[in-house]
Coordinates of C-alpha atoms in Angstrom, one line a residue:
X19 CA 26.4 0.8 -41.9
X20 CA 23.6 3.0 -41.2
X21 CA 22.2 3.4 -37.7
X22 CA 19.2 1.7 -38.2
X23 CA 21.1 -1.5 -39.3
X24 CA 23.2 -1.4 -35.8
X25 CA 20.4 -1.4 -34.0
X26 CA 19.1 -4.4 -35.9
X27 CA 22.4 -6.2 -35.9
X28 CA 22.4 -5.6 -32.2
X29 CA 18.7 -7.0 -31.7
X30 CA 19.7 -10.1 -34.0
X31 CA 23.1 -10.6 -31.8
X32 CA 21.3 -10.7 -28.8
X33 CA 18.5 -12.7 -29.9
X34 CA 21.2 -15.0 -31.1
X35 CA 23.2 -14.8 -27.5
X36 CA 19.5 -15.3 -26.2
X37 CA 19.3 -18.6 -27.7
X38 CA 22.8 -20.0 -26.5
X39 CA 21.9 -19.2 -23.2
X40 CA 19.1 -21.2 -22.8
X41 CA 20.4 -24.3 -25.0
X42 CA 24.6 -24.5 -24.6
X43 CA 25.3 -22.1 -22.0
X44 CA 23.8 -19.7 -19.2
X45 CA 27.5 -17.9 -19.7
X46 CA 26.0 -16.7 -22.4
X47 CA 23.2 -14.4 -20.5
X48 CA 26.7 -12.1 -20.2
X49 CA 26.4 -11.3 -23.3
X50 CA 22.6 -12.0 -24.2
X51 CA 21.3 -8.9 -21.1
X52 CA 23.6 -6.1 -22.5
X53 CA 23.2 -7.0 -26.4
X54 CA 19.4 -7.1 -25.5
X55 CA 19.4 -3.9 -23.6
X56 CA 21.3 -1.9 -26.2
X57 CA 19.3 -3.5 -29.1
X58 CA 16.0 -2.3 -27.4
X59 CA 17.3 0.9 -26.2
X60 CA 18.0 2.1 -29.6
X61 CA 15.6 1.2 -30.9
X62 CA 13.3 3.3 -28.8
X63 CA 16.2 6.2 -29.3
X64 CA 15.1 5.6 -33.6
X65 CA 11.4 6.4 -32.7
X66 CA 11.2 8.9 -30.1
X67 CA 11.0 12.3 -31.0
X68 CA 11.9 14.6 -28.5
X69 CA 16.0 14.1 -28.5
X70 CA 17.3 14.7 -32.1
X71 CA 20.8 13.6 -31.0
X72 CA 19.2 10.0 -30.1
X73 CA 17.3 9.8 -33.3
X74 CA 20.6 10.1 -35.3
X75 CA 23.1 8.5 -32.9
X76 CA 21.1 5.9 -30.7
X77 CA 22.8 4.3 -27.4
X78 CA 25.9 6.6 -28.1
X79 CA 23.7 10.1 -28.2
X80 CA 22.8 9.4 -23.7
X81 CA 26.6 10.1 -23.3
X82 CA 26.5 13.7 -24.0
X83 CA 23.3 13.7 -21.8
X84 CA 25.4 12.0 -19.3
X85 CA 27.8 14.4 -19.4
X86 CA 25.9 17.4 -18.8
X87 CA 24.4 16.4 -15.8
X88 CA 27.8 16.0 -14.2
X89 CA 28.1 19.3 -12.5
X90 CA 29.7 21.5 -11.9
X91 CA 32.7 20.9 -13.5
X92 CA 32.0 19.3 -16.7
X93 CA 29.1 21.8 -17.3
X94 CA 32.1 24.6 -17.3
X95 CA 32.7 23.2 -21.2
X96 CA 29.1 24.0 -22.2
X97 CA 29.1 27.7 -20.9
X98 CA 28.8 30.5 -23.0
X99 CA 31.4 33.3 -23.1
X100 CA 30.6 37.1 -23.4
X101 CA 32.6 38.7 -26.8
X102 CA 35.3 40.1 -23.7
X103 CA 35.6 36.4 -22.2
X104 CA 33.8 36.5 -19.1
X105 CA 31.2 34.3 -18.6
X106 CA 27.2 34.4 -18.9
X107 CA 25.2 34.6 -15.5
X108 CA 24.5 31.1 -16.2
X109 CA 24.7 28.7 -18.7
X110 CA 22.9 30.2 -21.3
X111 CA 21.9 26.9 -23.5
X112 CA 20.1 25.2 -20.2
X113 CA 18.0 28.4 -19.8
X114 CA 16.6 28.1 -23.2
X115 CA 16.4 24.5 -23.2
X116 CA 14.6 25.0 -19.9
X117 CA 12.2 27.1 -21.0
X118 CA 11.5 25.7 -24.6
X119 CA 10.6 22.9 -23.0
X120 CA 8.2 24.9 -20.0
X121 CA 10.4 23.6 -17.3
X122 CA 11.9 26.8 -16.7
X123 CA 12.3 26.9 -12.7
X124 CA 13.7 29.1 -10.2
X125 CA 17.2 28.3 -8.5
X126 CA 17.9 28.3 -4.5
X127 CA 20.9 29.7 -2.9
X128 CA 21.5 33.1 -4.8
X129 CA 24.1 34.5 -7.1
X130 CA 26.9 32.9 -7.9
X131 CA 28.3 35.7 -9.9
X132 CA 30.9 38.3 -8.6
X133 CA 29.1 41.1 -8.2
X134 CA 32.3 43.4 -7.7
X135 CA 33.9 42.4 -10.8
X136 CA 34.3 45.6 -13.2
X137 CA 32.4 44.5 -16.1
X138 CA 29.2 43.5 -13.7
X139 CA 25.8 45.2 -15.0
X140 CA 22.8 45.3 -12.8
X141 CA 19.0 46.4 -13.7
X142 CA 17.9 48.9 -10.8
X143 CA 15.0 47.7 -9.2
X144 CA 11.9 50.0 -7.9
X145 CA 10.6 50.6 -4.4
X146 CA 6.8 50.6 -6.1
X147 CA 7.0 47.9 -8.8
X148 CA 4.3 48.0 -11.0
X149 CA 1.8 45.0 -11.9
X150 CA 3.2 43.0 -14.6
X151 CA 1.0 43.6 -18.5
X152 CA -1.2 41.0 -19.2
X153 CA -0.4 41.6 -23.0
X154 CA 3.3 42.4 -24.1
X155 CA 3.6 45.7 -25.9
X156 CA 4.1 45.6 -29.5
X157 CA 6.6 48.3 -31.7
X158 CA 4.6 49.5 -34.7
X159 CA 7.0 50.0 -37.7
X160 CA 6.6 52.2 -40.3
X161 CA 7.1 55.7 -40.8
X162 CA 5.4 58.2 -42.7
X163 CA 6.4 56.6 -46.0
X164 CA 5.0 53.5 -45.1
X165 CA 1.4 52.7 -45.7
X166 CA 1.3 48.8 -44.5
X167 CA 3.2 49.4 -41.0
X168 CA 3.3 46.3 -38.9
X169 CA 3.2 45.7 -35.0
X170 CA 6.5 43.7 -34.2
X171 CA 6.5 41.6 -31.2
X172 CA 9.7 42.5 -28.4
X173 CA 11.6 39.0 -29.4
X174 CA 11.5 37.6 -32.6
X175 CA 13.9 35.2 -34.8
X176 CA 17.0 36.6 -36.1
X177 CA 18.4 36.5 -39.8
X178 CA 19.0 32.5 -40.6
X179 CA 18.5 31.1 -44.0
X180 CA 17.3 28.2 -45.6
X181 CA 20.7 26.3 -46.4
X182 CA 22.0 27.6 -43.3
X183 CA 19.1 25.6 -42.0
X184 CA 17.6 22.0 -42.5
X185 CA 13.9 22.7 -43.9
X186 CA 13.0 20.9 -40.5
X187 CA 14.6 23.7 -38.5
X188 CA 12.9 26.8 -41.0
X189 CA 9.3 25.5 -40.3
X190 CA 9.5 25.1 -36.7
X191 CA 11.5 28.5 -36.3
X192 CA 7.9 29.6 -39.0
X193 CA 5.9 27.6 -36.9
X194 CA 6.9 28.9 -33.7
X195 CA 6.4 32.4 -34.8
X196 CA 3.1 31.6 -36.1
X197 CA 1.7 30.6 -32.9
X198 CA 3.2 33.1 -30.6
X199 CA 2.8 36.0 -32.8
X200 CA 6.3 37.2 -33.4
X201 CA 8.7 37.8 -36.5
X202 CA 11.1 35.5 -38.7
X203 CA 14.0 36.7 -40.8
X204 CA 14.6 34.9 -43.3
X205 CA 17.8 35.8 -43.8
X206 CA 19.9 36.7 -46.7
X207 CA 19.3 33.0 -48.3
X208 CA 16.0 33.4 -50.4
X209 CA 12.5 33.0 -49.3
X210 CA 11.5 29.4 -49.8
X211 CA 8.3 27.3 -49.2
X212 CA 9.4 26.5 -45.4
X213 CA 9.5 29.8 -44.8
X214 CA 6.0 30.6 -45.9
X215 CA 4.3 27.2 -45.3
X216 CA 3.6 27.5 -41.6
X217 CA 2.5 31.0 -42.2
X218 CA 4.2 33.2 -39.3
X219 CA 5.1 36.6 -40.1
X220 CA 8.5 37.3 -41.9
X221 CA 10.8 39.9 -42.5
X222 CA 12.5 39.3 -46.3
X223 CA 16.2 40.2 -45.7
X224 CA 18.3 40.2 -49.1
X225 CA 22.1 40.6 -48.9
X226 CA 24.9 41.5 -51.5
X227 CA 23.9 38.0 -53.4
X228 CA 20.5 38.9 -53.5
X229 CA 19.3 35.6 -53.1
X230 CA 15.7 35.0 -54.3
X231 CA 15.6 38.3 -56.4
X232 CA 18.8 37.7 -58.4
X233 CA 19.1 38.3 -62.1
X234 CA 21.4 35.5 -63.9
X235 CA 24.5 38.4 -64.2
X236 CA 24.2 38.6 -59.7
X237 CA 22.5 41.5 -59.7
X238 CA 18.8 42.7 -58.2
X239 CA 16.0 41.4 -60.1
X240 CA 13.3 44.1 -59.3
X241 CA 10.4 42.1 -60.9
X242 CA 11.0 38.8 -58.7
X243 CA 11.6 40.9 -55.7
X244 CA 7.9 42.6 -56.0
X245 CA 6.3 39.3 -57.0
X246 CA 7.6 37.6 -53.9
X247 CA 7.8 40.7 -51.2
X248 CA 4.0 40.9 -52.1
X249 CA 3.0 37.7 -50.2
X250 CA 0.7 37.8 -47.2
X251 CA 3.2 36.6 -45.0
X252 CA 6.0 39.0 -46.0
X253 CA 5.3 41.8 -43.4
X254 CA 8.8 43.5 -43.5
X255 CA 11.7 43.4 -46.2
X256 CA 15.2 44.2 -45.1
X257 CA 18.7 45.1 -46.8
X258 CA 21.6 43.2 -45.2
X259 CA 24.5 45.7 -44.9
X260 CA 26.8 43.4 -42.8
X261 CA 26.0 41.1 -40.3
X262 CA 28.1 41.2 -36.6
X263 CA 30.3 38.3 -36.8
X264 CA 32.0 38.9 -40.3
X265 CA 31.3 42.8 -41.2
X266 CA 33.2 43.7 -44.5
X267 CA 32.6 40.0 -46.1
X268 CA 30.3 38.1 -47.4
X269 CA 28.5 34.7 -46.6
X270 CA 30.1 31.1 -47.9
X271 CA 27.3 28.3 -48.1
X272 CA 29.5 25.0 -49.1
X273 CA 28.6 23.6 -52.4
X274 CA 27.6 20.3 -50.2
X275 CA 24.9 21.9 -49.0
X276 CA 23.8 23.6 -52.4
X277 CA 20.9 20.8 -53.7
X278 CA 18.9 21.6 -56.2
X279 CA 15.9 22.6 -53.7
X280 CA 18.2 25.4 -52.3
X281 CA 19.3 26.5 -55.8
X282 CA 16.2 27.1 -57.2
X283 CA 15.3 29.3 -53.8
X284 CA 18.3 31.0 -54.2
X285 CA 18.5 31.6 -58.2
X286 CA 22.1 30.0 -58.5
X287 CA 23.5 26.7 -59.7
X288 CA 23.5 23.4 -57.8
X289 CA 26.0 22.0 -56.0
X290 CA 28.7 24.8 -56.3
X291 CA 29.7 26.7 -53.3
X292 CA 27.7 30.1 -52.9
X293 CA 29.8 33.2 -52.1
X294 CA 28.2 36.5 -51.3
X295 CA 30.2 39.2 -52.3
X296 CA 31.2 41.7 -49.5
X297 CA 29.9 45.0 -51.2
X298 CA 26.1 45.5 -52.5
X299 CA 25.5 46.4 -56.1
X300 CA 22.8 48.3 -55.8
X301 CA 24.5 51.4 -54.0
X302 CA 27.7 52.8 -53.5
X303 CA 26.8 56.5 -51.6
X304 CA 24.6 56.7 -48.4
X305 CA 22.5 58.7 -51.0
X306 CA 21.9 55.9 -52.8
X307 CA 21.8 53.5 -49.9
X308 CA 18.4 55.6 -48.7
X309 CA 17.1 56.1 -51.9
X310 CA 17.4 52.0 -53.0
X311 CA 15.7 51.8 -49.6
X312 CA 12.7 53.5 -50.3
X313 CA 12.7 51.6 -53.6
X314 CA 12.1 48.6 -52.2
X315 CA 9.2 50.0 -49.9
X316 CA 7.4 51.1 -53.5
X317 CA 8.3 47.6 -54.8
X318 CA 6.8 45.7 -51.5
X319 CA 3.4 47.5 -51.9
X320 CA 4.5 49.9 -48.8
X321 CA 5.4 47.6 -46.6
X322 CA 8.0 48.6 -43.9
X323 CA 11.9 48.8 -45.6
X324 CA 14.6 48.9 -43.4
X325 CA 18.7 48.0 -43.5
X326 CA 20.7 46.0 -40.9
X327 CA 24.7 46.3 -40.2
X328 CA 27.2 46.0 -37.6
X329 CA 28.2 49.6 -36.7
X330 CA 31.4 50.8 -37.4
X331 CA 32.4 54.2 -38.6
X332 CA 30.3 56.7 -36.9
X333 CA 31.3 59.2 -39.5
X334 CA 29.7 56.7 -42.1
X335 CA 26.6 56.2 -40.1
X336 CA 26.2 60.4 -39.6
X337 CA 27.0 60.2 -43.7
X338 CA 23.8 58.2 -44.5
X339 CA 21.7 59.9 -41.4
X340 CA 22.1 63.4 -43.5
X341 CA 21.2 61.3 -46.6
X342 CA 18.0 60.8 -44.8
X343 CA 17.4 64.5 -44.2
X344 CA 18.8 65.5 -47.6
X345 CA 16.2 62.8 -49.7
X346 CA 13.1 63.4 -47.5
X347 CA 12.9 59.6 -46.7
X348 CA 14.3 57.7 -44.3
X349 CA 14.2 53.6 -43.4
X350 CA 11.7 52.5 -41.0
X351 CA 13.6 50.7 -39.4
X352 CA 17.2 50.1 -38.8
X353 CA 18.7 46.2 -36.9
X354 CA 22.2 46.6 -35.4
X355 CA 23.8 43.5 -34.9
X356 CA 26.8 43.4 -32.2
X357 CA 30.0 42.1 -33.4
X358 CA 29.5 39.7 -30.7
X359 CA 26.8 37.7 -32.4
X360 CA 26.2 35.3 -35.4
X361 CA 25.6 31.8 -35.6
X362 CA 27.4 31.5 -38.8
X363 CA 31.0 30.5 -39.4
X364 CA 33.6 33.2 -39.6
X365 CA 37.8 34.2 -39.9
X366 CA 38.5 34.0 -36.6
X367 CA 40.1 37.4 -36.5
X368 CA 36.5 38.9 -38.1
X369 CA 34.8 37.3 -34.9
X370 CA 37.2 38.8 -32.5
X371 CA 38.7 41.8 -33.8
X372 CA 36.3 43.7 -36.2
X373 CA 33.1 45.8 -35.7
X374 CA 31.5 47.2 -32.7
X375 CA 30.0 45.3 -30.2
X376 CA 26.2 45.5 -29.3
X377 CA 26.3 48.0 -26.5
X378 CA 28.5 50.9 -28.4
X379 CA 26.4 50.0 -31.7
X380 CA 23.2 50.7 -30.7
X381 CA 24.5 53.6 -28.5
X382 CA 26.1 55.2 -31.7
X383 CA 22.5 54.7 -33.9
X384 CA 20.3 55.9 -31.1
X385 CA 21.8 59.0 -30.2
X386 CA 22.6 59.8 -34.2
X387 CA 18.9 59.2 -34.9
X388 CA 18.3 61.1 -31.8
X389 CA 20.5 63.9 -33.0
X390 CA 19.3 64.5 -36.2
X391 CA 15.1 64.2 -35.0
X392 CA 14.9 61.2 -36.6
X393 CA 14.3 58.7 -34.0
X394 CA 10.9 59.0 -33.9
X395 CA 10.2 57.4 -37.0
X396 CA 12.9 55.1 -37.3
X397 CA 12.6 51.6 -34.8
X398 CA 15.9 49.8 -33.8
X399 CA 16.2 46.4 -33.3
X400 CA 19.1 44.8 -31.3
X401 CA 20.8 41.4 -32.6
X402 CA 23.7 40.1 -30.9
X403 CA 23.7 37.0 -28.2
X404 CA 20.2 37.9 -26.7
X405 CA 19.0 34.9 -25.3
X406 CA 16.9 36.2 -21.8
X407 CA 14.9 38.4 -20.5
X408 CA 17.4 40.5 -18.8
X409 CA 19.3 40.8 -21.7
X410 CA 16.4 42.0 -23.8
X411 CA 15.7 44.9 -21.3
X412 CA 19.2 46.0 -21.4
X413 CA 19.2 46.3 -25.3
X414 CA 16.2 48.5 -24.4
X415 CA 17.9 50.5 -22.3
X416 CA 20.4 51.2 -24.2
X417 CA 18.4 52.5 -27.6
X418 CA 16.6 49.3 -28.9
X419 CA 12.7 49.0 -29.6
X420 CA 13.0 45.1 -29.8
X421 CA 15.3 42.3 -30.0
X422 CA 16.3 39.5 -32.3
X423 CA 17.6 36.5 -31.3
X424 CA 19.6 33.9 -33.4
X425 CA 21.5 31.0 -31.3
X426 CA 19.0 30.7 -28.3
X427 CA 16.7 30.5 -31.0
X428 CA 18.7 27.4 -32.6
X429 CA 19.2 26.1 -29.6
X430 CA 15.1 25.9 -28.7
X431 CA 15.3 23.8 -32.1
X432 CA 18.1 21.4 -30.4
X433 CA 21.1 23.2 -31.4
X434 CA 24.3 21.3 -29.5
X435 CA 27.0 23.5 -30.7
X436 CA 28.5 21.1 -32.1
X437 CA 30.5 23.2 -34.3
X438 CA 29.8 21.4 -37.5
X439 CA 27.5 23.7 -39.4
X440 CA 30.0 23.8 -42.3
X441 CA 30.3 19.9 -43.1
X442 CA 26.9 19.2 -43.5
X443 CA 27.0 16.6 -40.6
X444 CA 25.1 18.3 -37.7
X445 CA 24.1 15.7 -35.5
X446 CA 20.7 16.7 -34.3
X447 CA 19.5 18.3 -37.9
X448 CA 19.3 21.6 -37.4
X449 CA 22.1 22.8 -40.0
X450 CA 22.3 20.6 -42.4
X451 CA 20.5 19.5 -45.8
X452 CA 21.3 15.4 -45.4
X453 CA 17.5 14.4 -45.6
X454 CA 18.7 11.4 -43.3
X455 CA 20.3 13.7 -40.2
X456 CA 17.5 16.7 -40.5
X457 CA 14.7 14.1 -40.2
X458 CA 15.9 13.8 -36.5
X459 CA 14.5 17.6 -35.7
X460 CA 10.7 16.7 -35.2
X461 CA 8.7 19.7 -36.4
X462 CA 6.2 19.9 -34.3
X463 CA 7.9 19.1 -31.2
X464 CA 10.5 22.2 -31.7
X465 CA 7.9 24.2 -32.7
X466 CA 6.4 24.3 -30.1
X467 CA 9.6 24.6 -28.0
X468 CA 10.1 27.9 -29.8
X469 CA 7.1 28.9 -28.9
X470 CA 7.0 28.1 -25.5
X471 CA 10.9 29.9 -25.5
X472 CA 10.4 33.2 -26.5
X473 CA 6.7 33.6 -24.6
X474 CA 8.6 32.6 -21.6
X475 CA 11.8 35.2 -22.2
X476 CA 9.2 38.2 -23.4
X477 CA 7.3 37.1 -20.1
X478 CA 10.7 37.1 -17.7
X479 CA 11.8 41.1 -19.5
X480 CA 8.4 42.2 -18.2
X481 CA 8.7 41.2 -15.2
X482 CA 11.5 42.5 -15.6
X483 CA 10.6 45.9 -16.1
X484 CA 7.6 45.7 -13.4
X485 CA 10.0 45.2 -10.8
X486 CA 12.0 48.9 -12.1
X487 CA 8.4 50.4 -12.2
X488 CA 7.8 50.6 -16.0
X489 CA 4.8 48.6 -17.7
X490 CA 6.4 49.8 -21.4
X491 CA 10.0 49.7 -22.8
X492 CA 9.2 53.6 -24.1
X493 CA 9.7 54.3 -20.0
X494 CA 13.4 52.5 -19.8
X495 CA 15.4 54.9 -19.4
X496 CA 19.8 54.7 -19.3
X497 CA 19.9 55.5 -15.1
X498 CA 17.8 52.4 -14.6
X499 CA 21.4 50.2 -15.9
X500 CA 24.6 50.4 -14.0
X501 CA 27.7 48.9 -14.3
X502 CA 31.0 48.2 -12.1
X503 CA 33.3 50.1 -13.3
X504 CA 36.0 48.8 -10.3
X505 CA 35.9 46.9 -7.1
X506 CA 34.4 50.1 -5.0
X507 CA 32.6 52.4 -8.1
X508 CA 29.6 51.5 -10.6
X509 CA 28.3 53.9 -12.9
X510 CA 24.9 54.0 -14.9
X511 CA 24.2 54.1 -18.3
X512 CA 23.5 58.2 -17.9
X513 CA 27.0 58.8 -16.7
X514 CA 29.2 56.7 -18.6
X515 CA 27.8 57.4 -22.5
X516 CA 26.9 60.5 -23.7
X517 CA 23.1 61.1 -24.2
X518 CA 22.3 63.7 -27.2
X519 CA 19.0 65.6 -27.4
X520 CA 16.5 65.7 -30.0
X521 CA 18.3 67.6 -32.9
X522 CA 21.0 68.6 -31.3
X523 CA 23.5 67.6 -33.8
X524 CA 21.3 70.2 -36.5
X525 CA 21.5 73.3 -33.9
X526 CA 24.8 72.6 -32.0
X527 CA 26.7 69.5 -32.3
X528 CA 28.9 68.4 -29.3
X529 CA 32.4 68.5 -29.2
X530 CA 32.7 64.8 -29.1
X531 CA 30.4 64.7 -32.1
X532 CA 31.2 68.1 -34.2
X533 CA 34.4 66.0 -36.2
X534 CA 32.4 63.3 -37.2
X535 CA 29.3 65.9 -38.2
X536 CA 31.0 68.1 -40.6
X537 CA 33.2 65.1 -41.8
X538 CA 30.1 62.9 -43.1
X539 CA 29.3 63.6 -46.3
X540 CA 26.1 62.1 -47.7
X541 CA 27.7 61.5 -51.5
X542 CA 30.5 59.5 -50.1
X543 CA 31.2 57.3 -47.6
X544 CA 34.5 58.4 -46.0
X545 CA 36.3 56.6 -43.8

């Protein structure tokens, strides 16, 4: 029985207890009030728009909400964990809920965090703060190859596809964008009409399926990837290496969730589970990997080209770094995602054991880039659980131009983590393609949640970086970020990584590095 038929039955039981009670017996008012009261109550849960777990479970949906005011020790089952286990500042999901919804607020009573708990990072405030910028900064990408570079904003949407996502959840992730001026990713599942219909900016990612450009043997279709990369709203195209929760495989979108909409987007047959291979086609040698870049910069009409992975052999990274030099072209820009991120599912052993996290993977492209006196023209974006302000001025910190953010992005949409991405059952629309459960998401509302989310967090980092004195990320620097190291030592940034200076690693390469350097071999990638 569908939902809207329990309500009715409800409505028609009580009217029916209704009646008893005034003709045979007043007894019957026990069961007339709460029939009546739950026939009404979900029937406004069917209309409203502003919870989508009411819209597809009415009456039942105001437990969980009952639930999560209980605090504090039912709220300890919706907290986040950190990829090492310890626990976010706070609970990650109310602060973007908070702010999608502009009731972000300021708490009383101070930290509840241990402060002398190794592990504990801590931006370093300024004794002459600076006034806070009435416009955020922008990063231009595009290097000297490019001839359409484009002004990405600090926070923008991270790679999540269309079959990943309900329609419902693409256009107000699109819409969002649109109206506060930042980036989608599409992700690595095709660009479809929800992508484009709202009209934000997008960056095109394609991954080892090459989803949307795709000849009929799985390979790259050059002459659909031109056609589509030229679009208006296409302002970036990307090449998914690996993503940071399953680096070294590739994607699985159930055949449940394969309709015939998401087949035609993605060029493959309907209803038939899609697997992404773990290896690309198109390239086997960094060589070829930098050259098949700047092939798809000719074949988008200039437009910025770039490549995102999870880090993990620095050796392999050096390899494709003296590709760069070697070819005379280089990306223009480069996303690391942290081995601590992804909103899709994943082995369990991928998500805890294999690639780097955030922090060492950005460290590792910076200073390479740095090293080889490429940094300049190659911007680094930072994916990987970055959900606030504070955690967008660390990435900052620690090498990134700008961030990407995936699940505080779902959850502005009204993302539960309810863990049922793969069954097609989500229960507030967001990830799944049942036309009945994805109706729930109202567009409009969420897009403008996502808007008012990511104004709000770009907002909180510069303010942020006023109170350390700095008006532009350019002037973070790694002394400005410390961290505990034991009960009675912290340590900043500066002292416990290793900073390299510009070309160092072409006149003398450090001893920590020198292995590595001679190792990489731009023809090969060795392990």
């Amino acid at each position: 029985m569908t939902r809207v038929g329990i309500v009715l039955l409800a409505l028609v039981a009580a009217l029916g207890a209704l009646a008893a009670a005034l003709r045979i017996s007043p007894y019957w008012w026990f069961a007339a009030v709460p029939l009546l009261f739950t026939g009404v109550l979900g029937a406004w849960d069917l209309v409203q728009w502003r919870h989508s777990v009411l819209r597809n479970y009415p009456v039942l949906g105001h437990a969980r909400y009952l639930l999560e005011r209980v605090r504090p020790e039912l709220q300890q089952y919706f907290i986040e964990r950190n990829y090492d286990g310890r626990p976010f500042d706070r609970d990650v999901r109310s602060i973007v809920y908070e702010r999608a919804k502009g009731t972000d607020a300021e708490e009383p009573y101070g930290t509840e965090r241990d402060v002398y708990q190794p592990g504990y990072e801590f931006l370093v405030p300024s004794m002459a703060p600076c006034p806070v910028p009435k416009d955020p900064p922008r990063v231009r990408i595009g290097g000297p190859d490019c001839s359409r570079p484009y002004d990405m904003a600090l926070l923008n949407v991270s790679a999540m596809s269309f079959g990943s996502l309900s329609a419902n959840a693409v256009l107000a992730l699109n819409g969002g964008a649109a109206a506060g001026g930042f980036a989608q990713d599409t992700g690595e599942g095709g660009l479809s009409e929800y992508h484009l219909r709202p009209g934000g900016d997008l960056v095109w990612e394609i991954g080892t399926g090459y989803f949307g450009c795709r000849t009929e043997e799985g390979g790259f279709d050059a002459a659909e990837f031109a056609d589509k990369a030229a679009h208006e709203h296409v302002r970036c195209v990307s090449l998914k290496l690996s993503q940071g929760a399953k680096p070294g495989i590739g994607g699985v979108l159930p055949g449940a969730k394969v309709n015939a909409e998401i087949a035609r987007v993605r060029d493959v047959p309907e209803g038939r589970t899609v697997v992404s291979p773990p290896y690309h086609r198109v390239f086997s040698t960094p060589r070829e990997l930098v050259r098949f870049i700047a092939r798809m910069r000719g074949l988008s009409g200039g437009k910025p080209a770039g490549f995102k992975l999870c880090v993990g052999s620095r050796r392999q990274f050096l390899a494709v770094c003296k590709a760069m030099l070697e070819e005379g072209t280089a990306p223009d820009f480069i996303v690391v995602d942290g081995s601590e991120g992804g909103t899709g599912a994943a082995p369990l052993e991928f998500a805890d054991h294999v690639g780097t996290p955030l922090t060492e993977g950005l460290h590792t492209v910076h200073n390479a880039l740095v090293g080889v006196g490429l940094r300049d023209r190659i911007k680094i974006g930072a994916s990987g659980k970055i959900a606030t302000g504070t955690d967008l001025v660390k990435r900052m910190v620690q090498g990134a131009d700008y961030g990407n953010a995936a699940r505080a992005m779902m959850f502005a949409v009204g993302c539960i983590q309810a863990q049922r991405c793969h069954t097609n059952t989500c229960p507030t629309g967001v990830t799944t393609q049942d036309p009945r459960r994805a109706r729930a998401l109202d567009v409009g509302d969420k897009t403008t949640r996502v808007q008012r989310f990511q104004e709000a967090t770009v907002a909180s980092a510069l303010q942020i970086m006023a109170s350390m004195g700095v008006t532009d990320p350019a002037e973070l620097r790694p002394h400005m970020l410390r961290r505990r190291v034991d009960p009675c030592t912290e340590r900043s940034f500066e002292e416990l990584y290793e900073w390299l200076a510009p070309g160092q690693l072409l006149a003398e390469p450090p001893a920590s590095w020198a292995a590595d350097w001679q190792a990489a071999d731009p023809d090969r990638f060795t392990v």
